[in-house]
PDB file of C-alpha atoms and ligand atoms in Angstrom:
ATOM      1  CA  MET H   7      13.022   0.146 -26.171  1.00 86.00           C
ATOM      2  CA  THR H   8      10.820  -1.269 -23.417  1.00 97.00           C
ATOM      3  CA  ALA H   9      10.770   0.022 -19.872  1.00 98.00           C
ATOM      4  CA  ALA H  10      12.473  -3.222 -18.867  1.00 98.00           C
ATOM      5  CA  THR H  11      15.514  -2.563 -21.033  1.00 97.00           C
ATOM      6  CA  GLU H  12      15.686   0.984 -19.662  1.00 97.00           C
ATOM      7  CA  PHE H  13      15.661  -0.529 -16.167  1.00 98.00           C
ATOM      8  CA  GLU H  14      18.631  -2.706 -17.058  1.00 98.00           C
ATOM      9  CA  THR H  15      20.601   0.376 -18.057  1.00 97.00           C
ATOM     10  CA  ALA H  16      19.572   2.339 -14.956  1.00 98.00           C
ATOM     11  CA  ASN H  17      20.375  -0.623 -12.747  1.00 98.00           C
ATOM     12  CA  SER H  18      23.907  -1.056 -14.006  1.00 98.00           C
ATOM     13  CA  THR H  19      24.594   2.503 -12.874  1.00 98.00           C
ATOM     14  CA  TYR H  20      22.799   1.927  -9.556  1.00 98.00           C
ATOM     15  CA  SER H  21      24.515  -1.333  -8.734  1.00 98.00           C
ATOM     16  CA  SER H  22      27.965  -0.057  -9.698  1.00 98.00           C
ATOM     17  CA  THR H  23      28.063   2.070  -6.525  1.00 98.00           C
ATOM     18  CA  PHE H  24      25.745  -0.054  -4.352  1.00 98.00           C
ATOM     19  CA  SER H  25      26.903  -0.187  -0.737  1.00 97.00           C
ATOM     20  CA  LYS H  26      23.940  -1.526   1.243  1.00 97.00           C
ATOM     21  CA  GLY H  27      24.495  -5.227   0.848  1.00 97.00           C
ATOM     22  CA  ASP H  28      24.844  -5.908   4.581  1.00 97.00           C
ATOM     23  CA  LEU H  29      21.394  -4.913   5.826  1.00 97.00           C
ATOM     24  CA  ALA H  30      19.479  -7.277   8.129  1.00 96.00           C
ATOM     25  CA  LEU H  31      16.350  -9.036   6.888  1.00 95.00           C
ATOM     26  CA  PRO H  32      13.986  -7.780   9.657  1.00 95.00           C
ATOM     27  CA  PRO H  33      13.035  -4.124   9.219  1.00 96.00           C
ATOM     28  CA  ALA H  34      15.158  -1.832  11.417  1.00 97.00           C
ATOM     29  CA  ARG H  35      12.201   0.384  12.347  1.00 98.00           C
ATOM     30  CA  LYS H  36       9.819  -2.571  12.804  1.00 98.00           C
ATOM     31  CA  VAL H  37       7.040  -0.928  10.855  1.00 98.00           C
ATOM     32  CA  ALA H  38       4.909  -1.905   7.865  1.00 98.00           C
ATOM     33  CA  VAL H  39       3.491   0.793   5.621  1.00 98.00           C
ATOM     34  CA  VAL H  40       0.440  -0.086   3.524  1.00 98.00           C
ATOM     35  CA  VAL H  41       0.181   2.469   0.755  1.00 98.00           C
ATOM     36  CA  CYS H  42      -1.541   2.894  -2.604  1.00 98.00           C
ATOM     37  CA  MET H  43       0.443   1.858  -5.665  1.00 98.00           C
ATOM     38  CA  ASP H  44      -0.124   5.304  -7.241  1.00 98.00           C
ATOM     39  CA  ALA H  45       2.927   6.276  -9.309  1.00 98.00           C
ATOM     40  CA  ARG H  46       2.976   9.804  -7.856  1.00 98.00           C
ATOM     41  CA  ILE H  47       3.835   8.607  -4.367  1.00 98.00           C
ATOM     42  CA  ASP H  48       7.417   7.882  -3.313  1.00 98.00           C
ATOM     43  CA  PRO H  49       6.844   6.421   0.162  1.00 98.00           C
ATOM     44  CA  ALA H  50      10.530   6.340   1.089  1.00 98.00           C
ATOM     45  CA  ALA H  51      11.028  10.020   0.275  1.00 98.00           C
ATOM     46  CA  ALA H  52       7.678  11.120   1.707  1.00 98.00           C
ATOM     47  CA  LEU H  53       8.094   9.269   5.016  1.00 98.00           C
ATOM     48  CA  GLY H  54      11.861   9.428   5.507  1.00 98.00           C
ATOM     49  CA  LEU H  55      12.601   5.755   4.965  1.00 98.00           C
ATOM     50  CA  SER H  56      15.890   4.233   3.898  1.00 97.00           C
ATOM     51  CA  GLU H  57      16.682   0.737   2.670  1.00 97.00           C
ATOM     52  CA  GLY H  58      16.267  -1.746   5.502  1.00 97.00           C
ATOM     53  CA  ASP H  59      13.940   0.487   7.552  1.00 98.00           C
ATOM     54  CA  ALA H  60      10.448  -0.781   6.786  1.00 98.00           C
ATOM     55  CA  HIS H  61       8.306  -2.970   4.611  1.00 98.00           C
ATOM     56  CA  VAL H  62       6.232  -0.949   2.190  1.00 98.00           C
ATOM     57  CA  ILE H  63       3.245  -2.933   0.938  1.00 98.00           C
ATOM     58  CA  ARG H  64       1.660  -1.400  -2.116  1.00 98.00           C
ATOM     59  CA  ASN H  65      -1.597  -2.265  -3.815  1.00 98.00           C
ATOM     60  CA  ALA H  66      -4.485  -0.487  -5.529  1.00 98.00           C
ATOM     61  CA  GLY H  67      -5.834   1.920  -2.922  1.00 98.00           C
ATOM     62  CA  GLY H  68      -3.504   0.805  -0.120  1.00 98.00           C
ATOM     63  CA  ARG H  69      -6.237  -1.552   1.077  1.00 98.00           C
ATOM     64  CA  SER H  70      -5.680  -3.510   4.292  1.00 98.00           C
ATOM     65  CA  SER H  71      -7.470  -6.711   3.373  1.00 97.00           C
ATOM     66  CA  ASP H  72      -5.324  -6.994   0.260  1.00 97.00           C
ATOM     67  CA  ALA H  73      -2.183  -6.535   2.392  1.00 98.00           C
ATOM     68  CA  LEU H  74      -3.181  -9.006   5.123  1.00 98.00           C
ATOM     69  CA  ARG H  75      -1.094 -11.898   3.817  1.00 98.00           C
ATOM     70  CA  SER H  76       2.058  -9.748   3.898  1.00 98.00           C
ATOM     71  CA  VAL H  77       1.239  -8.230   7.302  1.00 98.00           C
ATOM     72  CA  ILE H  78       0.827 -11.678   8.864  1.00 98.00           C
ATOM     73  CA  ILE H  79       4.231 -12.707   7.506  1.00 98.00           C
ATOM     74  CA  LEU H  80       5.810  -9.505   8.836  1.00 97.00           C
ATOM     75  CA  GLN H  81       4.280  -9.759  12.293  1.00 98.00           C
ATOM     76  CA  ARG H  82       4.775 -13.463  12.865  1.00 97.00           C
ATOM     77  CA  LEU H  83       8.177 -13.926  11.238  1.00 97.00           C
ATOM     78  CA  LEU H  84       9.931 -10.573  11.016  1.00 96.00           C
ATOM     79  CA  GLY H  85       9.093  -8.728  14.227  1.00 95.00           C
ATOM     80  CA  THR H  86       7.035  -5.885  12.783  1.00 97.00           C
ATOM     81  CA  LYS H  87       5.388  -3.965  15.639  1.00 97.00           C
ATOM     82  CA  GLU H  88       3.539  -1.103  14.009  1.00 98.00           C
ATOM     83  CA  ILE H  89       1.335  -0.535  10.959  1.00 98.00           C
ATOM     84  CA  VAL H  90       0.769   2.665   9.010  1.00 98.00           C
ATOM     85  CA  VAL H  91      -1.920   2.974   6.325  1.00 98.00           C
ATOM     86  CA  VAL H  92      -1.601   5.678   3.655  1.00 98.00           C
ATOM     87  CA  HIS H  93      -4.316   6.522   1.131  1.00 98.00           C
ATOM     88  CA  HIS H  94      -4.178   9.667  -0.984  1.00 98.00           C
ATOM     89  CA  THR H  95      -6.065  12.446  -2.711  1.00 98.00           C
ATOM     90  CA  ASP H  96      -7.114  11.958  -6.342  1.00 98.00           C
ATOM     91  CA  CYS H  97      -6.934   8.165  -5.947  1.00 98.00           C
ATOM     92  CA  GLY H  98      -8.097   6.115  -8.913  1.00 98.00           C
ATOM     93  CA  MET H  99     -10.052   3.939  -6.491  1.00 97.00           C
ATOM     94  CA  LEU H 100     -12.519   6.833  -6.098  1.00 97.00           C
ATOM     95  CA  THR H 101     -13.406   6.675  -9.790  1.00 97.00           C
ATOM     96  CA  PHE H 102     -15.075   3.301 -10.363  1.00 97.00           C
ATOM     97  CA  SER H 103     -17.254   0.660  -8.750  1.00 97.00           C
ATOM     98  CA  ASP H 104     -16.935  -3.112  -8.577  1.00 96.00           C
ATOM     99  CA  THR H 105     -19.881  -3.312 -10.957  1.00 96.00           C
ATOM    100  CA  ASP H 106     -18.114  -1.062 -13.502  1.00 96.00           C
ATOM    101  CA  LEU H 107     -14.871  -3.031 -13.527  1.00 97.00           C
ATOM    102  CA  ARG H 108     -16.551  -6.422 -13.445  1.00 98.00           C
ATOM    103  CA  GLY H 109     -18.528  -5.310 -16.526  1.00 97.00           C
ATOM    104  CA  ILE H 110     -15.377  -4.194 -18.366  1.00 97.00           C
ATOM    105  CA  VAL H 111     -13.536  -7.452 -17.664  1.00 98.00           C
ATOM    106  CA  LYS H 112     -16.542  -9.544 -18.662  1.00 98.00           C
ATOM    107  CA  GLU H 113     -16.978  -7.600 -21.884  1.00 98.00           C
ATOM    108  CA  GLN H 114     -13.309  -7.707 -22.851  1.00 98.00           C
ATOM    109  CA  THR H 115     -12.421 -11.253 -21.818  1.00 98.00           C
ATOM    110  CA  GLY H 116     -15.678 -13.162 -21.561  1.00 98.00           C
ATOM    111  CA  HIS H 117     -14.677 -14.215 -18.044  1.00 98.00           C
ATOM    112  CA  SER H 118     -16.671 -13.340 -14.954  1.00 98.00           C
ATOM    113  CA  VAL H 119     -14.826 -11.721 -12.043  1.00 97.00           C
ATOM    114  CA  ASP H 120     -17.992 -11.247 -10.001  1.00 97.00           C
ATOM    115  CA  HIS H 121     -16.239 -13.045  -7.122  1.00 96.00           C
ATOM    116  CA  VAL H 122     -13.412 -10.466  -7.054  1.00 96.00           C
ATOM    117  CA  ALA H 123     -13.716  -7.442  -4.762  1.00 95.00           C
ATOM    118  CA  PHE H 124     -11.610  -4.690  -6.315  1.00 97.00           C
ATOM    119  CA  LEU H 125     -12.068  -2.620  -3.130  1.00 97.00           C
ATOM    120  CA  PRO H 126     -12.805   0.813  -4.610  1.00 97.00           C
ATOM    121  CA  PHE H 127     -14.192   3.500  -2.290  1.00 97.00           C
ATOM    122  CA  LYS H 128     -16.388   6.597  -2.429  1.00 97.00           C
ATOM    123  CA  ASP H 129     -15.082   8.466   0.630  1.00 98.00           C
ATOM    124  CA  LEU H 130     -11.362   8.886   1.131  1.00 98.00           C
ATOM    125  CA  GLU H 131     -11.293   9.537   4.897  1.00 98.00           C
ATOM    126  CA  GLU H 132     -13.773   6.752   5.474  1.00 98.00           C
ATOM    127  CA  SER H 133     -11.602   4.341   3.482  1.00 98.00           C
ATOM    128  CA  VAL H 134      -8.620   5.108   5.740  1.00 98.00           C
ATOM    129  CA  ARG H 135     -10.734   4.611   8.882  1.00 98.00           C
ATOM    130  CA  GLU H 136     -12.041   1.329   7.492  1.00 98.00           C
ATOM    131  CA  ASP H 137      -8.547   0.037   6.768  1.00 98.00           C
ATOM    132  CA  VAL H 138      -7.161   1.092  10.155  1.00 98.00           C
ATOM    133  CA  GLU H 139     -10.126  -0.648  11.832  1.00 98.00           C
ATOM    134  CA  PHE H 140      -9.578  -3.722   9.685  1.00 98.00           C
ATOM    135  CA  PHE H 141      -6.127  -4.249  11.209  1.00 98.00           C
ATOM    136  CA  ARG H 142      -7.261  -3.288  14.721  1.00 98.00           C
ATOM    137  CA  LYS H 143     -10.104  -5.777  14.662  1.00 98.00           C
ATOM    138  CA  SER H 144      -8.609  -8.664  12.724  1.00 98.00           C
ATOM    139  CA  PRO H 145      -8.036 -11.694  14.973  1.00 98.00           C
ATOM    140  CA  LEU H 146      -5.069 -12.547  12.732  1.00 98.00           C
ATOM    141  CA  VAL H 147      -3.264  -9.270  13.381  1.00 98.00           C
ATOM    142  CA  LEU H 148      -1.301  -8.556  16.571  1.00 98.00           C
ATOM    143  CA  ASP H 149      -2.486  -5.713  18.792  1.00 97.00           C
ATOM    144  CA  VAL H 150      -0.057  -2.998  17.646  1.00 98.00           C
ATOM    145  CA  PRO H 151      -0.351   0.732  16.938  1.00 98.00           C
ATOM    146  CA  VAL H 152      -2.139   1.334  13.617  1.00 98.00           C
ATOM    147  CA  THR H 153      -2.196   4.883  12.225  1.00 98.00           C
ATOM    148  CA  GLY H 154      -3.905   6.133   9.070  1.00 98.00           C
ATOM    149  CA  TYR H 155      -2.983   9.079   6.848  1.00 98.00           C
ATOM    150  CA  ILE H 156      -4.080  10.811   3.693  1.00 98.00           C
ATOM    151  CA  TYR H 157      -1.223  11.861   1.424  1.00 98.00           C
ATOM    152  CA  ASP H 158      -1.935  14.925  -0.686  1.00 98.00           C
ATOM    153  CA  VAL H 159      -0.556  14.409  -4.204  1.00 98.00           C
ATOM    154  CA  LYS H 160      -0.543  18.201  -4.766  1.00 98.00           C
ATOM    155  CA  THR H 161       1.531  19.145  -1.727  1.00 98.00           C
ATOM    156  CA  GLY H 162       3.321  15.964  -0.646  1.00 98.00           C
ATOM    157  CA  ARG H 163       1.895  16.426   2.877  1.00 98.00           C
ATOM    158  CA  ILE H 164       0.392  13.672   4.988  1.00 98.00           C
ATOM    159  CA  ASP H 165      -2.538  14.343   7.297  1.00 98.00           C
ATOM    160  CA  LYS H 166      -3.516  11.958  10.054  1.00 98.00           C
ATOM    161  CA  VAL H 167      -7.050  10.550   9.913  1.00 98.00           C
ATOM    162  CA  GLU H 168      -8.574  10.326  13.390  1.00 94.00           C
TER     163      GLU H 168
HETATM  164 ZN1  LIG M 223      -4.447   5.472  -5.244  1.00 93.63          ZN
END
């Protein structure tokens, strides 16, 4: 049994009582949340979001530059007027360097990924500040409120990074 076949079973239950088929395409709360892909975080539950409320963009680390393509689409085509960045404690991105991962890929595949920035970081607060600044300063991003948080995987709390 693969995870995919388990999903099919779970989804038949889910879709049998599904009642949110009439939501609008633009996000009701006009906000984009950029958050790490970490499996321990449930952004909807942690931030009080329901279907149709917001776009949640997830990637390794919740890095802004990786989310830029999606943010441009949201701002220019879907009316998104606010951005929230969420990184978290115990993030895997704190545990390796570009050099480490490039070495692993090269060794295991024979291919060089020296041109790929995997965007790991050494300082959690600093990484949030960097990603908030990235959106604030990007000429491609509209001038909207950008707020950064650290989510604590032990307590479920978010703390704002000033
Ligand atoms: Zn993470």
